[in-house]
PDB file of C-alpha atoms in Angstrom:
ATOM      1  CA  MET A 245      -9.728  23.865  37.701  1.00  0.00           C
ATOM      2  CA  ARG A 246     -10.022  27.255  39.547  1.00  0.00           C
ATOM      3  CA  GLU A 247      -7.102  29.575  38.822  1.00  0.00           C
ATOM      4  CA  ILE A 248      -5.788  31.097  42.258  1.00  0.00           C
ATOM      5  CA  TYR A 249      -2.766  32.609  40.927  1.00  0.00           C
ATOM      6  CA  LYS A 250      -2.502  36.123  38.867  1.00  0.00           C
ATOM      7  CA  THR A 251       0.074  37.652  37.924  1.00  0.00           C
ATOM      8  CA  ILE A 252       0.019  41.643  36.788  1.00  0.00           C
ATOM      9  CA  ALA A 253       2.797  44.410  36.095  1.00  0.00           C
ATOM     10  CA  ILE A 254       2.730  47.670  38.592  1.00  0.00           C
ATOM     11  CA  PRO A 255       5.257  50.245  37.679  1.00  0.00           C
ATOM     12  CA  MET A 256       7.574  50.801  40.750  1.00  0.00           C
ATOM     13  CA  ASP A 257      10.574  53.464  40.391  1.00  0.00           C
ATOM     14  CA  GLY A 258       9.969  53.797  36.876  1.00  0.00           C
ATOM     15  CA  LYS A 259      10.364  50.185  36.045  1.00  0.00           C
ATOM     16  CA  GLU A 260       7.227  47.032  35.511  1.00  0.00           C
ATOM     17  CA  THR A 261       7.710  45.368  38.289  1.00  0.00           C
ATOM     18  CA  GLN A 262       5.501  41.521  38.271  1.00  0.00           C
ATOM     19  CA  PHE A 263       3.335  40.629  41.188  1.00  0.00           C
ATOM     20  CA  ARG A 264       1.836  37.314  41.804  1.00  0.00           C
ATOM     21  CA  LEU A 265      -1.252  37.202  43.593  1.00  0.00           C
ATOM     22  CA  LYS A 266      -2.919  34.127  45.545  1.00  0.00           C
ATOM     23  CA  LYS A 267      -6.291  34.956  45.850  1.00  0.00           C
ATOM     24  CA  LEU A 268      -7.569  35.241  49.266  1.00  0.00           C
ATOM     25  CA  ASP A 269      -9.218  31.957  50.796  1.00  0.00           C
ATOM     26  CA  ALA A 270     -12.781  31.480  51.698  1.00  0.00           C
ATOM     27  CA  PHE A 271     -12.527  32.788  54.823  1.00  0.00           C
ATOM     28  CA  SER A 272     -10.397  35.922  54.167  1.00  0.00           C
ATOM     29  CA  GLY A 273     -13.015  36.618  50.894  1.00  0.00           C
ATOM     30  CA  ALA A 274     -16.130  36.096  52.731  1.00  0.00           C
ATOM     31  CA  ALA A 275     -14.828  38.289  55.935  1.00  0.00           C
ATOM     32  CA  LEU A 276     -14.432  40.596  53.283  1.00  0.00           C
ATOM     33  CA  LEU A 277     -17.860  40.481  52.049  1.00  0.00           C
ATOM     34  CA  ARG A 278     -18.955  41.240  54.788  1.00  0.00           C
ATOM     35  CA  MET A 279     -17.065  44.531  55.260  1.00  0.00           C
ATOM     36  CA  LEU A 280     -18.390  45.112  51.289  1.00  0.00           C
ATOM     37  CA  ALA A 281     -21.935  44.237  52.908  1.00  0.00           C
ATOM     38  CA  ARG A 282     -21.772  47.199  56.047  1.00  0.00           C
ATOM     39  CA  LEU A 283     -21.582  49.888  53.790  1.00  0.00           C
ATOM     40  CA  PRO A 284     -23.999  52.633  54.167  1.00  0.00           C
ATOM     41  CA  GLU A 285     -25.464  52.836  51.109  1.00  0.00           C
ATOM     42  CA  ALA A 286     -23.250  54.123  47.934  1.00  0.00           C
ATOM     43  CA  GLU A 287     -24.576  56.890  46.189  1.00  0.00           C
ATOM     44  CA  GLU A 288     -24.840  55.546  42.342  1.00  0.00           C
ATOM     45  CA  GLY A 289     -22.159  55.589  40.233  1.00  0.00           C
ATOM     46  CA  LYS A 290     -20.068  55.511  43.535  1.00  0.00           C
ATOM     47  CA  ASP A 291     -16.748  52.208  43.257  1.00  0.00           C
ATOM     48  CA  SER A 292     -17.989  50.175  46.481  1.00  0.00           C
ATOM     49  CA  LEU A 293     -14.444  49.355  46.716  1.00  0.00           C
ATOM     50  CA  MET A 294     -13.258  52.459  47.200  1.00  0.00           C
ATOM     51  CA  ASP A 295     -15.973  53.248  49.322  1.00  0.00           C
ATOM     52  CA  LEU A 296     -14.744  50.583  51.368  1.00  0.00           C
ATOM     53  CA  PHE A 297     -11.050  52.083  50.988  1.00  0.00           C
ATOM     54  CA  SER A 298     -12.569  54.812  52.833  1.00  0.00           C
ATOM     55  CA  TRP A 299     -15.270  54.378  54.999  1.00  0.00           C
ATOM     56  CA  ILE A 300     -13.654  51.272  57.115  1.00  0.00           C
ATOM     57  CA  PRO A 301     -11.645  52.281  60.450  1.00  0.00           C
ATOM     58  CA  ASP A 302      -8.339  52.388  60.297  1.00  0.00           C
ATOM     59  CA  GLN A 303      -7.348  48.737  61.921  1.00  0.00           C
ATOM     60  CA  GLU A 304      -9.881  46.787  59.626  1.00  0.00           C
ATOM     61  CA  PHE A 305      -8.367  48.348  56.573  1.00  0.00           C
ATOM     62  CA  LYS A 306      -4.906  47.756  58.078  1.00  0.00           C
ATOM     63  CA  GLY A 307      -5.589  44.207  58.415  1.00  0.00           C
ATOM     64  CA  LEU A 308      -7.259  44.340  54.868  1.00  0.00           C
ATOM     65  CA  MET A 309      -4.387  45.495  53.914  1.00  0.00           C
ATOM     66  CA  THR A 310      -2.149  42.907  54.977  1.00  0.00           C
ATOM     67  CA  VAL A 311      -4.162  39.955  54.377  1.00  0.00           C
ATOM     68  CA  CYS A 312      -4.331  41.120  50.710  1.00  0.00           C
ATOM     69  CA  LEU A 313       0.074  41.563  50.875  1.00  0.00           C
ATOM     70  CA  GLN A 314       0.865  38.248  52.504  1.00  0.00           C
ATOM     71  CA  HIS A 315      -0.798  36.723  49.521  1.00  0.00           C
ATOM     72  CA  ALA A 316       1.638  39.204  47.249  1.00  0.00           C
ATOM     73  CA  GLU A 317       4.780  38.125  46.281  1.00  0.00           C
ATOM     74  CA  VAL A 318       7.134  39.593  43.696  1.00  0.00           C
ATOM     75  CA  LEU A 319       9.065  38.335  40.973  1.00  0.00           C
ATOM     76  CA  LEU A 320      12.846  38.894  41.864  1.00  0.00           C
ATOM     77  CA  PRO A 321      15.979  37.247  39.759  1.00  0.00           C
ATOM     78  CA  ALA A 322      15.979  34.430  42.268  1.00  0.00           C
ATOM     79  CA  GLY A 323      12.439  33.864  42.034  1.00  0.00           C
ATOM     80  CA  TYR A 324       9.065  34.512  44.007  1.00  0.00           C
ATOM     81  CA  MET A 325       9.454  36.604  47.568  1.00  0.00           C
ATOM     82  CA  PRO A 326       6.544  37.151  49.694  1.00  0.00           C
ATOM     83  CA  VAL A 327       5.754  40.838  50.424  1.00  0.00           C
ATOM     84  CA  ILE A 328       4.736  40.003  53.745  1.00  0.00           C
ATOM     85  CA  THR A 329       5.363  36.972  55.920  1.00  0.00           C
ATOM     86  CA  GLN A 330       3.453  36.560  59.558  1.00  0.00           C
ATOM     87  CA  GLY A 331       2.938  40.625  59.221  1.00  0.00           C
ATOM     88  CA  GLU A 332       6.442  41.498  58.632  1.00  0.00           C
ATOM     89  CA  TRP A 333       8.091  43.148  55.589  1.00  0.00           C
ATOM     90  CA  SER A 334       9.542  40.415  53.835  1.00  0.00           C
ATOM     91  CA  TYR A 335      10.383  42.461  50.682  1.00  0.00           C
ATOM     92  CA  PRO A 336      10.965  46.296  52.616  1.00  0.00           C
ATOM     93  CA  GLU A 337      11.369  47.928  49.368  1.00  0.00           C
ATOM     94  CA  LEU A 338       7.320  48.242  49.823  1.00  0.00           C
ATOM     95  CA  GLN A 339       7.240  49.373  53.147  1.00  0.00           C
ATOM     96  CA  TYR A 340       6.944  52.611  51.652  1.00  0.00           C
ATOM     97  CA  ASP A 341       5.698  52.657  48.915  1.00  0.00           C
ATOM     98  CA  THR A 342       1.979  53.880  49.358  1.00  0.00           C
ATOM     99  CA  ALA A 343       1.117  53.836  45.563  1.00  0.00           C
ATOM    100  CA  VAL A 344       2.187  50.530  44.790  1.00  0.00           C
ATOM    101  CA  CYS A 345       0.615  48.546  48.368  1.00  0.00           C
ATOM    102  CA  LEU A 346      -2.585  50.375  47.772  1.00  0.00           C
ATOM    103  CA  LYS A 347      -2.606  49.060  43.897  1.00  0.00           C
ATOM    104  CA  LEU A 348      -2.025  45.405  45.121  1.00  0.00           C
ATOM    105  CA  THR A 349      -4.466  45.966  47.669  1.00  0.00           C
ATOM    106  CA  MET A 350      -7.069  46.767  45.026  1.00  0.00           C
ATOM    107  CA  GLU A 351      -6.521  44.547  42.684  1.00  0.00           C
ATOM    108  CA  GLU A 352      -5.891  41.220  45.581  1.00  0.00           C
ATOM    109  CA  THR A 353      -9.089  42.589  46.900  1.00  0.00           C
ATOM    110  CA  LEU A 354     -11.220  42.675  43.213  1.00  0.00           C
ATOM    111  CA  TRP A 355      -9.624  39.491  41.843  1.00  0.00           C
ATOM    112  CA  THR A 356     -10.899  38.026  45.316  1.00  0.00           C
ATOM    113  CA  LEU A 357     -14.348  39.043  44.411  1.00  0.00           C
ATOM    114  CA  GLU A 358     -14.248  38.651  40.707  1.00  0.00           C
ATOM    115  CA  GLY A 359     -16.864  36.161  40.617  1.00  0.00           C
ATOM    116  CA  PHE A 360     -19.654  38.045  42.659  1.00  0.00           C
ATOM    117  CA  PHE A 361     -20.199  41.116  40.840  1.00  0.00           C
ATOM    118  CA  GLY A 362     -20.156  40.057  37.077  1.00  0.00           C
ATOM    119  CA  GLU A 363     -17.939  41.009  35.046  1.00  0.00           C
ATOM    120  CA  GLY A 364     -16.448  43.576  37.235  1.00  0.00           C
ATOM    121  CA  ALA A 365     -12.880  42.844  36.445  1.00  0.00           C
ATOM    122  CA  PRO A 366      -9.218  44.282  37.471  1.00  0.00           C
ATOM    123  CA  ILE A 367      -7.886  46.879  35.639  1.00  0.00           C
ATOM    124  CA  SER A 368      -4.429  46.242  35.069  1.00  0.00           C
ATOM    125  CA  ARG A 369      -2.556  43.714  33.006  1.00  0.00           C
ATOM    126  CA  THR A 370      -1.876  40.284  33.725  1.00  0.00           C
ATOM    127  CA  GLY A 371       1.842  39.252  33.439  1.00  0.00           C
ATOM    128  CA  THR A 372       2.818  37.205  30.865  1.00  0.00           C
ATOM    129  CA  PRO A 373       2.397  33.603  30.713  1.00  0.00           C
ATOM    130  CA  GLY A 374       4.516  31.663  32.712  1.00  0.00           C
ATOM    131  CA  SER A 375       6.209  34.834  34.408  1.00  0.00           C
TER     132      SER A 375
END
């Protein structure tokens, strides 16, 4: 069976916070691949994901972050809660946490595209089973 959920731990406010990512749907994944295809020739050894993040226009990057964060949930004592719902912050603690939001966007992007690039896999630790 295809895995569409993944848990990761990201440091937030000095403690590890568990997040659950849901893989992007086929349309969003294809749009992401199209963005990557438009990248200018990358210098050898440069990371194409970082190239993408620095190259795409602000509006496209905001759209990419929004889509990725809409596929992310944070684990709270009552269970998982979406980070963004319908373009609005559901978990306002992240609204001003650029580092965590960028990390979630990067992890979502890498995980969605994992099968397209061979052995390239996300660098974060996977959460404990059942979390």
